[in-house]
XYZ file of C-alpha atoms in Angstrom:
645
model
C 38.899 23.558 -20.632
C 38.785 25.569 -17.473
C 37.147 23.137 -15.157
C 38.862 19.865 -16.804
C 42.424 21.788 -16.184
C 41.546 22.183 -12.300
C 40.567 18.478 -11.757
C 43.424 17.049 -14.134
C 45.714 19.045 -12.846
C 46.432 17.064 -9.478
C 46.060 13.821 -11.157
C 48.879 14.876 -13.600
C 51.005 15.848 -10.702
C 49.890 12.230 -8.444
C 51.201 9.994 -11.879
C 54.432 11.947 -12.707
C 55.662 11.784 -9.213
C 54.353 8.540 -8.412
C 55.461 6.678 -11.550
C 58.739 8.684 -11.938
C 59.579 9.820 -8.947
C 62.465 7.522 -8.180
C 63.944 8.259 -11.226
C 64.403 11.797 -10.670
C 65.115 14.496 -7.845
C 63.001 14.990 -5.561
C 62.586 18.561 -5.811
C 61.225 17.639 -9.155
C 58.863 15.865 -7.411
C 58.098 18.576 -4.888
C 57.950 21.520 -7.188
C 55.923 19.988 -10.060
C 53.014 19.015 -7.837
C 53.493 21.987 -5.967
C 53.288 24.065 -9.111
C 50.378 22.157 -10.466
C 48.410 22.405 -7.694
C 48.733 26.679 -7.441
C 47.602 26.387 -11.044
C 44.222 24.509 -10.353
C 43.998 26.946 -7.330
C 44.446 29.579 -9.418
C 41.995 28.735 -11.880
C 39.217 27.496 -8.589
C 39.166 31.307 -8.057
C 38.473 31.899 -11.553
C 35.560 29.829 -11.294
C 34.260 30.957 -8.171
C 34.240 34.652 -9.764
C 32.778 33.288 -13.150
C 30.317 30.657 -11.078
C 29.400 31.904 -7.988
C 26.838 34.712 -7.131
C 23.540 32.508 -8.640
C 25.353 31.557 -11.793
C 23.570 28.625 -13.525
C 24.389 25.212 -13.205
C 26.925 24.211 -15.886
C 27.591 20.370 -16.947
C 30.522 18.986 -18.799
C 30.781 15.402 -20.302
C 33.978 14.325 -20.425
C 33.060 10.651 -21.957
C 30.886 7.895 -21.429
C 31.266 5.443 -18.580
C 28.156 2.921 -18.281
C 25.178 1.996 -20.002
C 23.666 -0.835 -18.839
C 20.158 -1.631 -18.694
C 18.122 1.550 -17.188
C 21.861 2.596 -15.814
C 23.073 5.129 -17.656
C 26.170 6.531 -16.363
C 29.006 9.386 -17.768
C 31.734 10.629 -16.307
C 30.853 14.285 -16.137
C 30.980 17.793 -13.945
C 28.520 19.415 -12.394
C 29.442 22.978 -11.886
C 27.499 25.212 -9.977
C 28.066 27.626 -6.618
C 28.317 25.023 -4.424
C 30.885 23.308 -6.610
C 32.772 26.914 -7.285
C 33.430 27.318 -3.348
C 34.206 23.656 -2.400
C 36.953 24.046 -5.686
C 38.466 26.859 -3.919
C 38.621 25.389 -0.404
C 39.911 21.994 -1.541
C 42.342 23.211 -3.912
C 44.003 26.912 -1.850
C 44.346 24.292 1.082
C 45.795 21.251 -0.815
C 48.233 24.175 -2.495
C 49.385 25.571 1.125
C 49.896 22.273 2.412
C 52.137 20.907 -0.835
C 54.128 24.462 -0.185
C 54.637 24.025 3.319
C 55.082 20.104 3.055
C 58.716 21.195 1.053
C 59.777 22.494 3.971
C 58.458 19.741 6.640
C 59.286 16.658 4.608
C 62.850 17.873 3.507
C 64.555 15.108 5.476
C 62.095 12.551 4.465
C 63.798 10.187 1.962
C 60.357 9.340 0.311
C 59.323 12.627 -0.918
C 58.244 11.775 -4.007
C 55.738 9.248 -2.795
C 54.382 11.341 -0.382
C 54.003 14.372 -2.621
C 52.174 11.686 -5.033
C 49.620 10.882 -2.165
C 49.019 14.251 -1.497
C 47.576 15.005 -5.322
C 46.071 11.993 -5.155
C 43.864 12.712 -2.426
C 43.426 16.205 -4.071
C 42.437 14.686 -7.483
C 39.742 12.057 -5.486
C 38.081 14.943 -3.835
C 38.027 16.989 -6.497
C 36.081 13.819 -8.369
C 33.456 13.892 -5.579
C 32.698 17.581 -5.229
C 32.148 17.848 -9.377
C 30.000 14.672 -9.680
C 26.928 14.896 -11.253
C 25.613 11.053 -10.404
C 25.927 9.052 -7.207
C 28.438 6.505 -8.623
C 31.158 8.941 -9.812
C 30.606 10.551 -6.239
C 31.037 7.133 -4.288
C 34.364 6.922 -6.464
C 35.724 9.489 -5.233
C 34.680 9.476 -2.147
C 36.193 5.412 -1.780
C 39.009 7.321 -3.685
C 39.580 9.853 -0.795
C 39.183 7.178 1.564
C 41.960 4.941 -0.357
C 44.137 8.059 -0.415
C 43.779 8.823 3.094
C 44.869 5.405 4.450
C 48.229 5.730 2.124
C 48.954 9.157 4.178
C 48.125 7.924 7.352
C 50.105 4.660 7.263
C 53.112 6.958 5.204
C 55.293 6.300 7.595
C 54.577 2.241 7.398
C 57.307 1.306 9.204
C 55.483 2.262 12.602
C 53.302 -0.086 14.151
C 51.147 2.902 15.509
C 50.903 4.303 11.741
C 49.896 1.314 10.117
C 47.006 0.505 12.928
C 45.643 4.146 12.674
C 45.582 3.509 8.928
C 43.830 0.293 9.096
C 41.240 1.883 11.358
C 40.912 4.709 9.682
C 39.947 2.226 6.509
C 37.669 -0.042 8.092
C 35.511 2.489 10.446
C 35.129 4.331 7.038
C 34.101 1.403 5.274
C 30.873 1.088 7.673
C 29.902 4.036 6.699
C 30.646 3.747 2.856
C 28.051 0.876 3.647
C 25.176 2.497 4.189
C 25.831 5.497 1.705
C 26.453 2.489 -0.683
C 22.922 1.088 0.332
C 21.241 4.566 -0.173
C 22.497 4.539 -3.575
C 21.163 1.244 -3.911
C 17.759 1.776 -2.777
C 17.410 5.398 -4.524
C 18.091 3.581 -7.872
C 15.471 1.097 -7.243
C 13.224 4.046 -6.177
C 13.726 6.195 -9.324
C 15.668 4.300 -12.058
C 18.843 6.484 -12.048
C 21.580 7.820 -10.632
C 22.119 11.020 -12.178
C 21.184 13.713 -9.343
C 18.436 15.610 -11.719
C 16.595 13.063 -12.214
C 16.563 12.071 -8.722
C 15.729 15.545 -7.646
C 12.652 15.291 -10.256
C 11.427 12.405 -9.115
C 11.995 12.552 -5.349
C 8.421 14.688 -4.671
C 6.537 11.758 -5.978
C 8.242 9.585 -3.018
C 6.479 11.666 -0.845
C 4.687 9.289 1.882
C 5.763 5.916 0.449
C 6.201 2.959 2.729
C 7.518 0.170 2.581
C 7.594 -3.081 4.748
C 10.095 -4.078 7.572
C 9.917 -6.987 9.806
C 6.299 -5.931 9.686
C 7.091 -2.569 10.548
C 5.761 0.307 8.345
C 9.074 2.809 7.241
C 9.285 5.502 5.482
C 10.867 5.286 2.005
C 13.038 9.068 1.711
C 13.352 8.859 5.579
C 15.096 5.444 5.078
C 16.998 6.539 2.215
C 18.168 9.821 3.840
C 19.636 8.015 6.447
C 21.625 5.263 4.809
C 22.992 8.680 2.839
C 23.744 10.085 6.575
C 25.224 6.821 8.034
C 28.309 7.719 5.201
C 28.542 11.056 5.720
C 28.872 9.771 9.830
C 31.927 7.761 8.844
C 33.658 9.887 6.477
C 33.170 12.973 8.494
C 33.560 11.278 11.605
C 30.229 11.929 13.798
C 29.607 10.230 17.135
C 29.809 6.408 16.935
C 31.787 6.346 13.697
C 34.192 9.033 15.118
C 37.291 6.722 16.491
C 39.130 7.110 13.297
C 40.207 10.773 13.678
C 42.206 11.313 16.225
C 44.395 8.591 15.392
C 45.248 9.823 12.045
C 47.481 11.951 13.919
C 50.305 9.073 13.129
C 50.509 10.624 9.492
C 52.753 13.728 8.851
C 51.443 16.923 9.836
C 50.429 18.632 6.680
C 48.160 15.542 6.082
C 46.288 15.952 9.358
C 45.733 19.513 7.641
C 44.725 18.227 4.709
C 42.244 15.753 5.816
C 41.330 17.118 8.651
C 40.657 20.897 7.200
C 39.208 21.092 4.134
C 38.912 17.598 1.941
C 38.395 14.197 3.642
C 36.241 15.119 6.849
C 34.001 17.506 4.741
C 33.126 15.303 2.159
C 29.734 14.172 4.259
C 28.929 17.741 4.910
C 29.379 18.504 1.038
C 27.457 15.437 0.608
C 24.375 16.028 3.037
C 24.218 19.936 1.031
C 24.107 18.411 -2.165
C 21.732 15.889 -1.456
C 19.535 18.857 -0.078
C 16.377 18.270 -2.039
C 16.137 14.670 -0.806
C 16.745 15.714 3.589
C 13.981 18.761 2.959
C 11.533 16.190 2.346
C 12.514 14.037 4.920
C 11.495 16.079 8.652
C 12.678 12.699 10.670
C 15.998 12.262 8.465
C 17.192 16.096 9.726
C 16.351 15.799 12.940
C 18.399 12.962 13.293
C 20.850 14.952 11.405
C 20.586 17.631 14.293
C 21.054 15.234 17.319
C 23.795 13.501 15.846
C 25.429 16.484 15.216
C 24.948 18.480 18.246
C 26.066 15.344 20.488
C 29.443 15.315 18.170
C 30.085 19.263 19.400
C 29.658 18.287 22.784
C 31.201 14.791 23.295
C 34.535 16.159 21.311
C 34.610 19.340 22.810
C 34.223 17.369 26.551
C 37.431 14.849 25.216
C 39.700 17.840 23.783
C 39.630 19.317 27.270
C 41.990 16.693 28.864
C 44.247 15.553 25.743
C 47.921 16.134 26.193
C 48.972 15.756 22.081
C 49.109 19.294 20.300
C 47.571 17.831 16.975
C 44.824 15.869 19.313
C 43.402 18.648 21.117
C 43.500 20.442 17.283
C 41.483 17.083 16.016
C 39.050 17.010 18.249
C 38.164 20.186 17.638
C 37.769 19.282 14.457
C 35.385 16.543 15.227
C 33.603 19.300 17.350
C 33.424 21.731 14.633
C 32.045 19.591 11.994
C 29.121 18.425 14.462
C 28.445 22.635 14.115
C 28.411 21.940 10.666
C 25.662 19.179 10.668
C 23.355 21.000 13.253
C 23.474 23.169 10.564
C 22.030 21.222 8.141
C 20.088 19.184 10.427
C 17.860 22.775 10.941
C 17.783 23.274 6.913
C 20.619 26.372 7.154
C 22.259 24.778 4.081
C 24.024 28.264 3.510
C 25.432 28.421 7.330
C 26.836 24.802 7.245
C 29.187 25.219 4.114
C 29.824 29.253 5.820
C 30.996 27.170 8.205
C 33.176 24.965 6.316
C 34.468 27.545 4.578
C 36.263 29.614 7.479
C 37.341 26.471 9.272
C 39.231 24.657 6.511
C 41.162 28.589 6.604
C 41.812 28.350 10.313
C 42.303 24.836 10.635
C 44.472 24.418 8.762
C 46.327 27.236 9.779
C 46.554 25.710 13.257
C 47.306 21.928 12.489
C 50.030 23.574 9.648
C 51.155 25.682 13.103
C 51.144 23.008 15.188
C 53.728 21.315 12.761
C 55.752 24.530 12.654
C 55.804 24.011 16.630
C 56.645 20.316 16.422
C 59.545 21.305 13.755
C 60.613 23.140 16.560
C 60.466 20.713 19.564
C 62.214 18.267 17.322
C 59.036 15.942 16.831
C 57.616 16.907 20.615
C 54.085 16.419 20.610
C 53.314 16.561 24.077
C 52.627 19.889 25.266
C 53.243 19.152 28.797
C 57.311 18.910 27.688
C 56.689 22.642 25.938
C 56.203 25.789 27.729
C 57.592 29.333 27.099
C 58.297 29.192 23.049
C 56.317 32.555 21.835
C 59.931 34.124 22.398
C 61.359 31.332 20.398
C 59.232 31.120 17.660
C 57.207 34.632 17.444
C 55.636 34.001 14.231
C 54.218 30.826 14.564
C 52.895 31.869 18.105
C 51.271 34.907 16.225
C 49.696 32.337 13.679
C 48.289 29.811 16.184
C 47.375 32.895 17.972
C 45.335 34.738 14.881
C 44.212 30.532 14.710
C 42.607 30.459 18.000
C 40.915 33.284 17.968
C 39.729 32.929 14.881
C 38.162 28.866 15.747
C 36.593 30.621 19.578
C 34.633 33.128 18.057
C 36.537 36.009 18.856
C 34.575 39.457 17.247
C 35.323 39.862 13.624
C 37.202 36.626 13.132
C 36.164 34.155 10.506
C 34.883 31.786 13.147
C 32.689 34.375 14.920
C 30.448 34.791 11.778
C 30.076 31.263 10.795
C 29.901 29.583 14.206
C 27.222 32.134 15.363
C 25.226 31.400 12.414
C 24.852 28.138 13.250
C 24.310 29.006 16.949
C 21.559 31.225 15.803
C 20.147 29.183 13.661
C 19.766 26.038 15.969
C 17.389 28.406 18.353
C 15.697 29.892 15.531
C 14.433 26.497 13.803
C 11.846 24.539 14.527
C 13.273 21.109 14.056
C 12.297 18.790 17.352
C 15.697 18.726 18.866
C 17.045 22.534 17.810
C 16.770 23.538 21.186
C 18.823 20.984 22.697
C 21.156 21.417 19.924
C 21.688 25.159 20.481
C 22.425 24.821 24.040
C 24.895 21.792 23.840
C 26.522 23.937 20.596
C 26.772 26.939 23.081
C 28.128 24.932 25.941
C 30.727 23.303 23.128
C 31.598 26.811 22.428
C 32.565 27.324 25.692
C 34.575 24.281 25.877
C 35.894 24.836 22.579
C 37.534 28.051 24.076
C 39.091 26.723 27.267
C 41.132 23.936 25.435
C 41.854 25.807 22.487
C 43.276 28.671 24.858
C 44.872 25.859 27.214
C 47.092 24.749 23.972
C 48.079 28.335 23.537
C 49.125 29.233 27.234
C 50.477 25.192 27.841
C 52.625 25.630 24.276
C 53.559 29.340 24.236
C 53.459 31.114 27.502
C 54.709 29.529 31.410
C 58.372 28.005 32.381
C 59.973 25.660 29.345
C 59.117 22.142 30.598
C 61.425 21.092 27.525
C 64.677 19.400 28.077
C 67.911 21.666 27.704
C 68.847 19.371 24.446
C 65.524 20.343 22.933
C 65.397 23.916 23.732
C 68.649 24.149 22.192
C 67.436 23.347 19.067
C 64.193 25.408 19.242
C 64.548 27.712 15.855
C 61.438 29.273 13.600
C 60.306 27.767 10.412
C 61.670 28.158 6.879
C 59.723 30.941 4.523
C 58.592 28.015 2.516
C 56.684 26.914 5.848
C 55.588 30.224 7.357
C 54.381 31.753 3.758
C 51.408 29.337 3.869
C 50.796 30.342 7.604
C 50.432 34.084 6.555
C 48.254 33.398 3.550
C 45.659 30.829 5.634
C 46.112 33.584 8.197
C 44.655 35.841 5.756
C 41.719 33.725 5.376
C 41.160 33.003 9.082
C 41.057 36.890 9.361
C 38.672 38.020 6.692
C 37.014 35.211 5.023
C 33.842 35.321 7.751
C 33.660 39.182 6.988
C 33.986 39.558 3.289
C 31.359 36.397 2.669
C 28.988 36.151 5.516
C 26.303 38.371 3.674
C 26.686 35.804 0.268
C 26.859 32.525 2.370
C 23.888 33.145 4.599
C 22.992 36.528 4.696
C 20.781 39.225 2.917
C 22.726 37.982 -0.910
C 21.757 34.344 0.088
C 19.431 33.767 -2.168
C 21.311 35.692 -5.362
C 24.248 33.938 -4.393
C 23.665 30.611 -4.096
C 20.742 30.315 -6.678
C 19.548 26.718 -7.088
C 22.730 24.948 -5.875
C 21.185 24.391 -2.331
C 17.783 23.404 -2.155
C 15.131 24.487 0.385
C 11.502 23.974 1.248
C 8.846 26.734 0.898
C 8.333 26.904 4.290
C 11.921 26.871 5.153
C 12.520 30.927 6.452
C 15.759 30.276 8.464
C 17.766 32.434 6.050
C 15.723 35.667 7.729
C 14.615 34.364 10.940
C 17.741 33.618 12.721
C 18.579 37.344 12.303
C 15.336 37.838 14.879
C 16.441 35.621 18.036
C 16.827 37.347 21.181
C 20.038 39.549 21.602
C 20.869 36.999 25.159
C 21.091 34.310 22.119
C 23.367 36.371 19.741
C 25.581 37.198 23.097
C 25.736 33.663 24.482
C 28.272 32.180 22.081
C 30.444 35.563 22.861
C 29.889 35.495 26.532
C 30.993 31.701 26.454
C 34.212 32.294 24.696
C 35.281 34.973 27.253
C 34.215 32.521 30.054
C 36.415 29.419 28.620
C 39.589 31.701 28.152
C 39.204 33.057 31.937
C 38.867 29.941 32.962
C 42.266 28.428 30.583
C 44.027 31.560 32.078
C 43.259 30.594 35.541
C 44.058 27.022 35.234
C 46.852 27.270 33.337
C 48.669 30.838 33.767
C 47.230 32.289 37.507
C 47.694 29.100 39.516
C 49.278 26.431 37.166
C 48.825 23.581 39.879
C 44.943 23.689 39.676
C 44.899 21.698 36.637
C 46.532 18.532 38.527
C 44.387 19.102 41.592
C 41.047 19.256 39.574
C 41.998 16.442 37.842
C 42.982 14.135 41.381
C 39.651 15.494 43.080
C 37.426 14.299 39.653
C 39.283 11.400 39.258
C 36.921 9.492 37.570
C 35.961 12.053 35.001
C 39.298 13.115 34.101
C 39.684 9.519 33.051
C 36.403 9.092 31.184
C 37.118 11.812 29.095
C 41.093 10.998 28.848
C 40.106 8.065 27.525
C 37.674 9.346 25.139
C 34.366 7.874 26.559
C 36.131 4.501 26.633
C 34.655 3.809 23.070
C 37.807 2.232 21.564
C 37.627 -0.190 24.721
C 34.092 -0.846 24.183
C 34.344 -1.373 20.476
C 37.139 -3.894 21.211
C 35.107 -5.663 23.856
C 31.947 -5.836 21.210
C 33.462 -6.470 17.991
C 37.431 -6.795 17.610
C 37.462 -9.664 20.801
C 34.351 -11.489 19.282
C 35.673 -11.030 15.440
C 39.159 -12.632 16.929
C 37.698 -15.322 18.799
C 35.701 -16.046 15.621
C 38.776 -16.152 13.047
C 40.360 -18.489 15.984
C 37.639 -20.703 15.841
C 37.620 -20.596 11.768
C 41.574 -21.594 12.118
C 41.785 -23.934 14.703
C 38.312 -25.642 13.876
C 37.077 -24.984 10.569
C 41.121 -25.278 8.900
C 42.864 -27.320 11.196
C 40.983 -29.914 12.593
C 38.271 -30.234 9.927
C 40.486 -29.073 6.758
C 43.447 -30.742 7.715
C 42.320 -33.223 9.883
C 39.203 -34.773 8.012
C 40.214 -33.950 4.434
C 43.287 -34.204 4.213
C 43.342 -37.283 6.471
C 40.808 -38.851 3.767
C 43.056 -37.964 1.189
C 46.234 -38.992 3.097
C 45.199 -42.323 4.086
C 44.113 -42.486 0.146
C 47.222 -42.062 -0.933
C 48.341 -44.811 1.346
C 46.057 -47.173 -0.536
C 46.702 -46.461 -3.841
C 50.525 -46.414 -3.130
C 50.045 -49.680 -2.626
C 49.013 -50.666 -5.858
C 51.604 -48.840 -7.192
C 53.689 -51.778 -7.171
C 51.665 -53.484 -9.561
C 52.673 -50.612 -12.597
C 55.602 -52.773 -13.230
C 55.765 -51.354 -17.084
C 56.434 -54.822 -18.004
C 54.174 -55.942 -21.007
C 53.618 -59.885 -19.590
C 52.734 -58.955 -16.249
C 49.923 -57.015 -17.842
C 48.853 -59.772 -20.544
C 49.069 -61.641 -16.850
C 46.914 -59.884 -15.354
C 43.989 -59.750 -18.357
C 44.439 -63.622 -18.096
C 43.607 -63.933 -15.026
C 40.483 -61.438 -15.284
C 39.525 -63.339 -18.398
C 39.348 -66.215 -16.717
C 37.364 -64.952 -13.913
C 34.516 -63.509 -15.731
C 34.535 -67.053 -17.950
C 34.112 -68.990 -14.472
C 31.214 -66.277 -13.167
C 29.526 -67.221 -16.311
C 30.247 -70.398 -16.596
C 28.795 -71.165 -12.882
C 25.840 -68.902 -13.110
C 24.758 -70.003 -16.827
C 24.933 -74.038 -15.285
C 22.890 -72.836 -12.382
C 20.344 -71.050 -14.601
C 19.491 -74.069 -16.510
């Protein structure tokens, strides 16, 4: 009952407070999901104890769901390392975030409903990461999609909210697409849906073709990426990326949740679990690779230049996960979810943080009205400060194990584009560290650009905010330490057992351990170089910034305005998909719809109003009437019969 208390858990919590919650307090509310969710967090460390470290692969039925045909589908858990350690990220940072969403939501009259969303979203993921077939893994994953647009748009009375919800839904939905189509076509390719026997029968898809427009394709390769083209949406890679920084419009602790540990890591999950289909598939992972490695680059370049605290924090995120797919992309399974790991601790610390500063500011977002508030607000400076270092790489940080990994890994492979790939992830890394340190120095340290009403207000966070700061401080602190050996280290292989899969030929667990030391340095040496550069810019000579940004004009506004990709997917799809619904109304329902049918059936009516004069009712205008026909039809034959003969 272990496993089936963890994932029921949160669902319990999402019906009481979402069926009840108007009925009762909302502290009831508050504290039952709260207290449910530190139990199935609780109990996620249990399993990763009893789980992890090469235990075998456990499965649970819970009941039957479809049988139809060659489809043969339960609802059931598949429990193995890779499950254990996605159970404990998902569920310590959903716990945090319903403890420090007490304190941030305490003037919000809808608590209960947005307590309800919150262990909704928990119970959806936790239906993805324990799925043992494709189709209880697209429900949740449409689940944490569904979930996320009710915590974006929470605040539905906002224009802003409601649009960054819809997009957030749609983009998503182009993804979901193509993973839906993968499913599809590895169905057709091996009669099931049930992940054994798609890993069993996946070698003998080796080298199949198939026909295209008379082209020749690859069968896995196409497969793979259909899978890929959701895991672009969902964890929001370059082209299917737009979505992320506007869910900023939701409440801060759900830009923590999504954005650290659940929603945007579902495709990475995905990709890792799916491992035994992208090791057969060379082409698939190295477009894996270069999607990724242009994601670390293109957010890092954006981030630079964004004025919003929780912007600059998701595009980082967006950065970070394109670490996380390079990753994969080179077959280092183990380094992506390292990866993963450490960054849900410390980003969520620093999007929870960045809430602690806007509870501060009295809802400022902009940093450029901040300034001077690390005397104001000590311990959230020290948190966003242990946060920073901890996402730049700094020496025995969680980030500096994890995202040197990856780093290391990229030059070590042997994947067509892992060269390119480690030198845009080491030139992200670089970036990564001059805007994350520009939010520190812009937020904490200079003059107070803040108005004297909002400084006077400036005051630190309740306990039942900072708590969860301390303990995801913990994390951001030690998790890279006490793990990197188990994740992808010397343990790798005890630890992990069969839960990722990789090729015989596949050494990158040893050889990224024998790159050059100018590799190993080169993340380390960039970090250093991106905070002297933030602490020139921003604390020696504050006025650079503007004057950089007047001289490169231009640039400054391509990358303010992200690439200019929401412009150009206006221009190519919203303007023409407009037009086309215009045309639709005005054509297709107005002047055809209205104007040809209904004018048929208008000037119908007209006629046959008419003869609505003769329903008199009356018995002898009716025996009239017959008379008259009879007499007609007498006279036709009459005439005709005398003409016949």
């Amino acid at each position: 009952m272990l496993y089936q208390a963890i994932i029921l858990s949160p669902l319990l919590g999402a019906l009481i407070a979402g069926l009840f919650g108007r009925t009762m307090e909302a502290k009831v509310s508050e504290y039952l999901t709260s207290g449910l969710m530190v139990l199935a967090a609780i109990l996620s460390w249990v399993a990763f104890i009893n789980v992890g470290f090469g235990g075998e692969t456990q499965k649970i039925e819970l009941l039957p769901w479809i049988t139809s045909g060659n489809l043969n589908v339960s609802w059931s858990l598949r429990i193995d390392t890779l499950t254990a350690v996605m159970l404990v990220v998902v569920n310590t940072v959903s716990t945090l975030v319903h403890i420090y969403s007490i304190g941030y939501m305490h003037h919000d009259p809808h608590r209960p409903r947005f307590f309800a969303y919150l262990s909704l979203f928990t119970f959806a993921m936790l239906m993805l990461i324990t799925s043992d077939n494709l189709l209880q893994m697209f429900f949740g994953w449409e689940g944490v999609g569904l979930a996320s647009y009710l915590l974006i748009g929470f605040w539905f009375k906002k224009p802003s909210a409601n649009s960054a919800a819809m997009k957030a839904f749609i983009v998503n939905r182009v993804g979901d697409f193509g993973f839906a189509l993968g499913i599809f076509a590895l169905f057709m390719m091996t009669g099931s849906i049930n992940l054994d026997e798609i890993f069993a029968a996946v070698p003998s898809l080796v080298g199949q073709q198939f026909t295209f427009l008379s082209w020749q394709v690859d069968v896995m390769t196409t497969i793979c990426l259909l899978l890929f083209m959701g895991a672009m949406g969902k964890s929001a890679q370059f082209l299917l990326h737009t979505w992320l920084p506007d869910a900023m419009e939701g409440p801060t602790p759900v830009s923590a949740l999504i954005h650290a540990a659940t929603m945007v890591t579902a495709g990475v999950f995905m990709v890792a679990r799916l491992s035994p289909l992208f090791e057969i598939t060379p082409d698939a992972l190295t477009v894996v690779t270069g999607i990724g490695a242009i994601t670390a680059f293109f957010a890092a370049t954006v981030g630079l230049v964004q004025n919003d605290i929780k912007r600059v924090i998701a595009y980082s995120t967006c950065s970070q996960l394109g670490y996380m797919f390079v990753a994969l992309g080179v077959g280092a399974y183990g380094a992506a979810i390292f990866h993963l790991f450490t960054h849900a601790f410390f980003k969520a610390l620093l999007f929870l943080g960045a809430g602690s500063v806007i509870h501060a500011m009295s809802d400022e977002q902009d940093m450029r009205n901040m300034g001077g508030l690390y005397k104001m607000i000590p311990q959230t400076y020290a948190m966003m400060l242990i946060g920073t270092l901890a996402l730049t790489g700094f020496p025995g940080f969680a980030g500096f194990f994890s995202k040197d990994a990856i780093i290391e890994s990229a030059y070590a492979a042997h994947n067509p584009l892992s060269q390119e790939a480690f030198y845009l992830l080491v030139f992200a890394a670089f970036l990564t560290s001059f805007y994350s340190w520009r939010l520190i120095f812009m937020t904490f340290h200079g003059r107070s650009r803040a108005t004297p009403d909002v400084l006077s207000h400036v005051h630190e966070s309740p306990k039942v905010m900072l708590i969860p700061l301390f303990l995801l401080a913990l994390g951001a602190v030690a998790a890279g330490f006490a793990f990197k050996e188990y994740f992808f280290g010397h343990h790798y292989a005890e630890f992990w057992g069969k839960a990722l899969f990789t090729n015989a030929s596949n050494h990158i667990v040893h050889e990224f351990h024998n790159v050059p030391l100018w590799v190993k340095l080169s993340p380390f040496i960039a970090m250093l170089l991106g905070l002297g550069l933030a602490y020139l810019y921003y604390m020696r000579m504050p006025g650079l910034a503007k004057s950089t940004a007047k001289l490169f004009e231009p640039i400054y506004l391509f990358l303010y305005n992200k690439w200019y990709f929401d412009e150009l997917y206006d221009y190519i799809f919203v303007r023409p998909a407009k037009w086309l619904a215009r045309q639709l109304w005005q054509v297709g329902d107005r002047a055809i719809i209205d104007g040809l049918v209904n004018g048929i059936a208008n000037r119908s009516l007209d006629v046959t109003g008419k003869l609505k004069a003769m329903q008199t009712g009356y018995v002898y205008h009716y025996a009239f009437v017959m008379m008259i026909g009879l007499t007609a039809i007498i006279t036709y034959f009459v005439v005709t019969g005398g003409a016949g003969q």
